[in-house]
Coordinates of C-alpha atoms in Angstrom, one line a residue:
M1 CA -4.4 -2.9 15.0
R2 CA -3.1 -1.0 12.1
I3 CA -0.8 -2.1 9.5
I4 CA 1.5 0.5 7.5
V5 CA 2.9 -0.7 4.2
P6 CA 5.6 1.5 2.7
M7 CA 5.5 1.2 -1.4
A8 CA 6.2 4.2 -2.7
G9 CA 8.9 3.0 -5.5
R10 CA 7.4 1.3 -8.6
G11 CA 11.3 0.1 -8.6
S12 CA 13.6 -0.4 -11.7
R13 CA 14.3 -4.1 -11.3
L14 CA 11.3 -5.2 -12.3
R15 CA 11.1 -3.2 -15.8
P16 CA 9.5 -2.7 -18.2
H17 CA 6.6 -4.2 -15.4
T18 CA 6.4 -1.9 -12.9
L19 CA 6.9 0.6 -15.6
T20 CA 2.3 0.8 -15.2
V21 CA 1.9 -1.5 -12.6
P22 CA 3.6 -0.9 -9.6
K23 CA 5.1 -3.8 -7.9
P24 CA 3.3 -4.7 -5.0
L25 CA -0.1 -4.9 -7.4
I26 CA 1.5 -8.1 -9.9
P27 CA -0.6 -10.6 -8.7
I28 CA 1.0 -13.9 -7.0
A29 CA -1.2 -17.0 -7.7
G30 CA -3.1 -14.7 -9.1
K31 CA -3.7 -11.9 -6.1
P32 CA -1.5 -9.1 -6.0
I33 CA 1.6 -9.1 -4.0
V34 CA 0.4 -6.6 -1.3
H35 CA -2.8 -8.3 -0.8
R36 CA -1.0 -12.4 -0.4
L37 CA 1.5 -9.9 2.4
V38 CA -1.8 -8.2 4.5
E39 CA -3.7 -10.7 4.5
D40 CA -0.2 -13.1 5.8
I41 CA 0.4 -10.4 8.6
A42 CA -3.4 -10.5 9.9
G43 CA -3.2 -14.6 10.5
V44 CA 0.1 -14.1 12.2
I45 CA -1.1 -11.1 14.7
N46 CA -4.3 -12.8 14.8
Q47 CA -5.9 -9.1 16.2
E48 CA -8.7 -7.0 14.9
I49 CA -6.7 -4.7 11.6
E50 CA -8.7 -1.5 11.9
E51 CA -6.7 0.4 9.5
I52 CA -4.6 -0.3 6.2
S53 CA -2.0 2.2 5.7
F54 CA -0.5 2.5 2.0
I55 CA 2.6 4.8 1.3
I56 CA 2.8 5.5 -2.2
H57 CA 3.9 7.8 -4.4
K58 CA 1.2 10.3 -6.5
D59 CA 1.6 9.3 -9.6
F60 CA 0.3 5.5 -9.2
G61 CA -2.9 7.0 -10.5
K62 CA -6.5 7.0 -8.2
Q63 CA -7.1 3.3 -10.3
V64 CA -4.2 2.4 -8.0
E65 CA -5.3 3.8 -4.9
T66 CA -9.1 2.7 -5.2
D67 CA -7.6 -1.0 -5.4
L68 CA -5.7 -0.7 -2.2
I69 CA -8.8 0.6 -0.9
A70 CA -10.4 -1.9 -1.4
I71 CA -7.6 -4.4 -0.2
A72 CA -8.1 -3.2 3.2
E73 CA -11.7 -3.6 2.8
K74 CA -11.9 -7.3 2.2
L75 CA -10.3 -7.6 5.6
G76 CA -12.3 -5.3 7.0
A77 CA -10.3 -2.7 7.9
K78 CA -10.5 1.1 6.8
G79 CA -7.5 1.9 4.1
S80 CA -5.6 5.4 4.1
I81 CA -3.5 6.2 1.9
Y82 CA -0.5 8.6 2.2
Y83 CA 1.8 9.9 -0.4
Q84 CA 5.6 10.1 0.1
E85 CA 6.9 12.9 -2.3
Q86 CA 10.5 12.7 -2.4
P87 CA 12.5 8.3 -1.5
L88 CA 14.1 9.8 1.4
G89 CA 14.8 6.4 3.4
T90 CA 12.4 3.9 5.5
A91 CA 12.1 6.4 8.3
H92 CA 11.0 8.9 5.7
A93 CA 8.3 7.0 4.3
I94 CA 7.0 5.1 7.4
M95 CA 6.5 9.3 9.1
S96 CA 4.6 10.1 5.7
A97 CA 1.7 8.1 7.2
K98 CA 2.6 9.8 10.8
E99 CA -1.3 9.8 11.7
S100 CA -1.8 6.8 11.7
M101 CA 0.7 5.5 14.2
Q102 CA -1.3 5.1 16.8
G103 CA -1.4 1.8 19.5
P104 CA 0.0 -1.2 18.5
I105 CA 0.8 -1.0 14.7
V106 CA 3.3 -3.5 12.1
V107 CA 4.4 -2.0 9.5
A108 CA 5.4 -4.4 6.3
Y109 CA 7.3 -3.5 3.6
A110 CA 5.2 -4.5 0.2
D111 CA 8.3 -6.5 -1.9
T112 CA 8.0 -9.8 0.1
L113 CA 6.5 -12.7 1.1
F114 CA 6.0 -15.0 3.8
R115 CA 4.8 -18.2 5.0
A116 CA 4.7 -18.8 9.3
D117 CA 3.3 -20.2 11.9
F118 CA 4.2 -17.9 15.5
T119 CA 2.7 -16.8 17.9
L120 CA 3.2 -12.9 18.6
D121 CA 4.9 -11.4 21.7
T122 CA 2.6 -8.6 22.1
T123 CA 4.0 -8.1 24.8
A124 CA 7.6 -7.3 23.6
D125 CA 8.4 -3.7 22.5
S126 CA 8.5 -4.7 18.9
V127 CA 8.9 -7.3 17.4
I128 CA 11.2 -7.8 14.5
W129 CA 10.3 -10.5 11.9
V130 CA 13.3 -12.7 11.1
K131 CA 14.2 -16.3 8.4
Q132 CA 17.6 -17.9 9.2
V133 CA 19.7 -18.1 6.5
D134 CA 22.3 -19.4 4.7
D135 CA 24.2 -17.2 3.6
P136 CA 23.9 -13.9 6.7
S137 CA 26.5 -11.6 5.0
A138 CA 23.9 -10.4 2.1
F139 CA 21.4 -9.4 4.9
G140 CA 21.1 -7.3 7.2
V141 CA 20.6 -9.7 10.8
V142 CA 19.4 -9.0 14.9
Q143 CA 22.5 -10.6 17.6
L144 CA 19.8 -12.5 20.6
N145 CA 21.6 -13.1 23.9
D146 CA 20.3 -16.2 26.0
K147 CA 16.7 -14.9 26.8
N148 CA 16.2 -14.6 23.3
E149 CA 16.2 -11.2 23.0
I150 CA 17.7 -8.6 20.1
V151 CA 21.0 -7.0 21.2
D152 CA 22.2 -5.6 18.1
F153 CA 21.5 -4.9 14.7
V154 CA 23.8 -5.7 11.9
E155 CA 24.0 -4.7 8.3
K156 CA 25.4 -7.3 6.1
P157 CA 28.5 -8.7 8.8
K158 CA 31.4 -9.4 6.8
E159 CA 32.0 -12.0 10.2
F160 CA 29.4 -14.5 11.9
V161 CA 27.0 -13.1 14.2
S162 CA 23.8 -14.7 13.1
D163 CA 22.1 -16.3 10.5
L164 CA 18.5 -14.3 11.0
A165 CA 18.3 -11.9 8.3
I166 CA 16.0 -9.1 8.9
I167 CA 12.6 -9.9 6.4
G168 CA 11.8 -6.4 6.2
I169 CA 8.2 -6.6 8.6
Y170 CA 8.1 -5.4 12.1
Y171 CA 5.8 -5.1 15.0
F172 CA 5.2 -2.1 17.8
K173 CA 3.4 -2.1 20.8
S174 CA 3.1 1.9 20.8
G175 CA 3.2 3.5 17.5
E176 CA 3.6 7.1 19.4
T177 CA 7.2 5.8 20.3
L178 CA 8.4 4.2 16.9
R179 CA 6.7 8.0 15.7
E180 CA 8.4 10.0 18.5
E181 CA 11.8 8.5 17.5
L182 CA 11.6 8.8 13.8
Q183 CA 10.7 12.4 14.2
Y184 CA 13.8 13.0 16.4
L185 CA 16.0 11.2 13.2
L186 CA 14.1 13.9 10.8
D187 CA 13.9 16.5 12.8
N188 CA 18.2 16.0 13.7
N189 CA 19.3 15.2 10.1
V190 CA 19.9 11.9 11.5
M191 CA 21.1 10.5 7.7
K192 CA 22.6 8.1 6.6
G193 CA 23.7 7.7 2.6
G194 CA 21.7 10.6 2.4
E195 CA 18.9 9.1 3.3
Y196 CA 16.5 8.8 6.7
Q197 CA 17.0 5.3 8.0
L198 CA 14.2 3.4 9.9
T199 CA 17.1 1.3 12.0
D200 CA 18.8 4.2 13.8
G201 CA 15.3 4.8 15.1
L202 CA 15.7 0.9 17.1
E203 CA 18.8 1.6 17.8
N204 CA 17.7 4.6 19.6
M205 CA 14.5 2.5 20.9
K206 CA 17.1 -0.6 21.6
Q207 CA 19.4 1.5 23.9
K208 CA 16.5 3.5 26.0
G209 CA 15.9 -0.2 26.7
M210 CA 13.1 -1.6 24.6
K211 CA 12.3 -4.6 24.6
F212 CA 13.0 -5.9 20.9
V213 CA 12.6 -10.1 21.0
P214 CA 12.9 -11.9 16.8
G215 CA 9.8 -13.8 15.4
K216 CA 11.1 -16.0 13.1
V217 CA 9.1 -16.9 9.8
D218 CA 8.8 -20.5 8.4
E219 CA 9.6 -19.0 4.6
W220 CA 10.5 -15.5 2.7
M221 CA 10.0 -15.0 -1.2
D222 CA 11.0 -12.0 -2.6
C223 CA 9.5 -9.9 -5.0
G224 CA 12.7 -8.0 -6.1
N225 CA 14.0 -8.6 -9.9
K226 CA 11.9 -10.7 -12.2
N227 CA 13.6 -14.0 -11.8
V228 CA 12.6 -13.5 -7.7
T229 CA 9.2 -13.0 -8.7
V230 CA 8.9 -16.4 -10.9
E231 CA 10.2 -18.5 -8.1
T232 CA 8.2 -16.8 -5.3
N233 CA 5.0 -17.3 -7.3
T234 CA 6.6 -20.9 -8.2
R235 CA 6.8 -21.9 -4.3
M236 CA 3.2 -19.4 -3.9
L237 CA 1.7 -22.2 -6.1
G238 CA 3.0 -24.8 -4.2
F239 CA 1.6 -23.9 -0.7
L240 CA -1.8 -23.0 -2.2
H241 CA -1.6 -26.8 -3.6
A242 CA -0.4 -28.3 -0.8
D243 CA -2.7 -26.4 1.5
G244 CA -5.7 -28.0 -1.2
E245 CA -7.2 -24.9 -2.6
N246 CA -8.9 -25.2 -6.0
M247 CA -7.0 -22.9 -7.9
V248 CA -8.3 -23.0 -11.8
H249 CA -11.6 -20.9 -12.0
A250 CA -14.9 -22.7 -12.9
S251 CA -15.1 -20.3 -15.3
A252 CA -11.9 -20.8 -17.6
V253 CA -12.6 -22.5 -20.5
I254 CA -9.4 -26.3 -21.8
E255 CA -10.0 -27.0 -24.7
N256 CA -7.5 -30.1 -26.0
S257 CA -5.0 -29.0 -23.4
E258 CA -3.1 -30.6 -20.1
I259 CA -2.4 -28.3 -16.7
I260 CA -0.2 -30.1 -15.1
Q261 CA -0.2 -28.8 -11.4
P262 CA 0.1 -26.3 -9.1
C263 CA -1.7 -24.2 -11.3
F264 CA -3.4 -20.9 -10.9
I265 CA -6.1 -20.4 -14.5
G266 CA -8.1 -16.9 -13.4
E267 CA -11.1 -16.0 -14.3
G268 CA -12.2 -16.3 -18.1
V269 CA -8.6 -18.0 -19.5
V270 CA -9.1 -19.6 -22.7
L271 CA -6.5 -22.8 -23.7
K272 CA -6.5 -23.8 -27.2
N273 CA -4.5 -26.8 -27.5
A274 CA -2.3 -25.6 -24.9
T275 CA 0.0 -27.6 -22.2
V276 CA 0.3 -25.5 -19.5
G277 CA 2.3 -26.0 -15.9
P278 CA 3.8 -27.0 -13.4
D279 CA 4.3 -23.9 -12.1
V280 CA 2.4 -21.2 -14.0
S281 CA 0.1 -18.2 -12.9
L282 CA -2.6 -17.5 -16.1
G283 CA -4.0 -14.1 -15.2
K284 CA -7.8 -13.0 -16.3
G285 CA -8.7 -13.3 -19.4
T286 CA -5.4 -14.7 -20.6
R287 CA -5.7 -16.9 -24.0
V288 CA -2.7 -19.3 -24.3
E289 CA -2.9 -20.9 -28.1
D290 CA -0.7 -23.7 -29.8
S291 CA 2.0 -23.4 -27.2
T292 CA 3.5 -25.1 -23.6
I293 CA 4.3 -22.8 -20.8
K294 CA 5.8 -23.8 -17.4
N295 CA 7.5 -22.6 -14.2
S296 CA 5.5 -19.0 -15.5
L297 CA 3.7 -15.9 -14.5
V298 CA 1.3 -13.8 -16.9
Q299 CA -0.9 -11.4 -15.6
N300 CA -4.9 -10.3 -16.9
N301 CA -5.5 -10.5 -20.0
S302 CA -2.9 -11.5 -22.7
V303 CA -2.7 -13.6 -26.1
I304 CA 0.6 -16.3 -26.0
K305 CA 0.2 -18.3 -28.8
N306 CA 2.5 -20.6 -31.1
A307 CA 5.2 -20.0 -28.1
V308 CA 7.3 -22.7 -26.1
L309 CA 7.6 -20.5 -22.8
D310 CA 10.3 -21.6 -19.3
N311 CA 10.5 -18.8 -17.2
A312 CA 8.7 -15.8 -17.7
M313 CA 7.3 -13.1 -17.3
I314 CA 4.6 -11.3 -19.7
G315 CA 2.8 -8.6 -18.4
S316 CA -0.9 -7.6 -19.2
N317 CA -2.8 -6.7 -21.8
A318 CA 0.4 -8.4 -23.8
V319 CA 0.2 -10.4 -27.2
F320 CA 3.1 -12.5 -27.6
N321 CA 3.0 -15.3 -30.5
G322 CA 6.6 -17.5 -30.6
K323 CA 6.3 -17.4 -34.5
F324 CA 6.7 -13.4 -34.8
T325 CA 8.1 -11.1 -38.0
S326 CA 6.4 -8.2 -36.9
I327 CA 7.3 -7.2 -33.4
S328 CA 6.5 -4.1 -30.7
I329 CA 8.7 -3.6 -27.3
G330 CA 8.4 -1.1 -25.4
D331 CA 11.6 0.5 -22.9
Y332 CA 13.3 -2.5 -21.2
S333 CA 11.8 -5.4 -22.2
V334 CA 14.1 -8.3 -22.7
L335 CA 13.9 -11.7 -24.7
E336 CA 15.8 -14.3 -24.4

């Protein structure tokens, strides 16, 4: 089994965080989004993973590439890096890794997380992972027949056809077949809105009689902007706490401070005269003094002093003093 993870765009909705760190590497409950994603996929497919291919932009830099290879190796897989030079759509991104489209593959977009407990139907030509939603008109959905097979893909339906939203994770029994269909789109310049779309390839496969079935996930968490990323961090902390996971690193220094669970407290974190939680992640090396923080995500090696924070997201190596008089704020920063 191989996993292909398109993640070429830094994304504008999470600025300033994505100016220096690609969105899939932003930590959720102490672990990068893409790391949690491939771990959870591995848990569902329950097969040996031979290779994980990451599709990125060249300007991500060598350190990002090294980090991604390490994520693959932690799962016992080979890590491969591919580049998408231009943002020409989902099908174009996947085809950047066409050399790795061999045998059974999973394609997963790296801005989503999930919780699932279903058995992957490896007899189907494709399994589209879906989540039941309250407002299907905001999503692409799948329509099923009475055999639980997918008979149609509908983008943002104005009238109700299904409440099963496509979450951006797909299993294909044959990577070669998918590659052939997407190559057809590129060779024949089949585009929508100036982009090559995966859904056009899926539609062609369906028209040829290939069997598509849904894989229904229990939870679907987005990381598209600051607010939903903080919300996803909160939900993931709740899941991990319920699973009994210890999320306070043994090296953390806690002086005259209270931690209200669930929280992730990373390696080398220092809390002094602070109340942290519930629903807070503090990355390694972060220091919090004389502050109250809840429902927030702070990355690595930052310093928070004299602050009252709620629904906050702070990057790495930042300094925030709630009694600031002199400030240095970069592009896209927000203080509310």
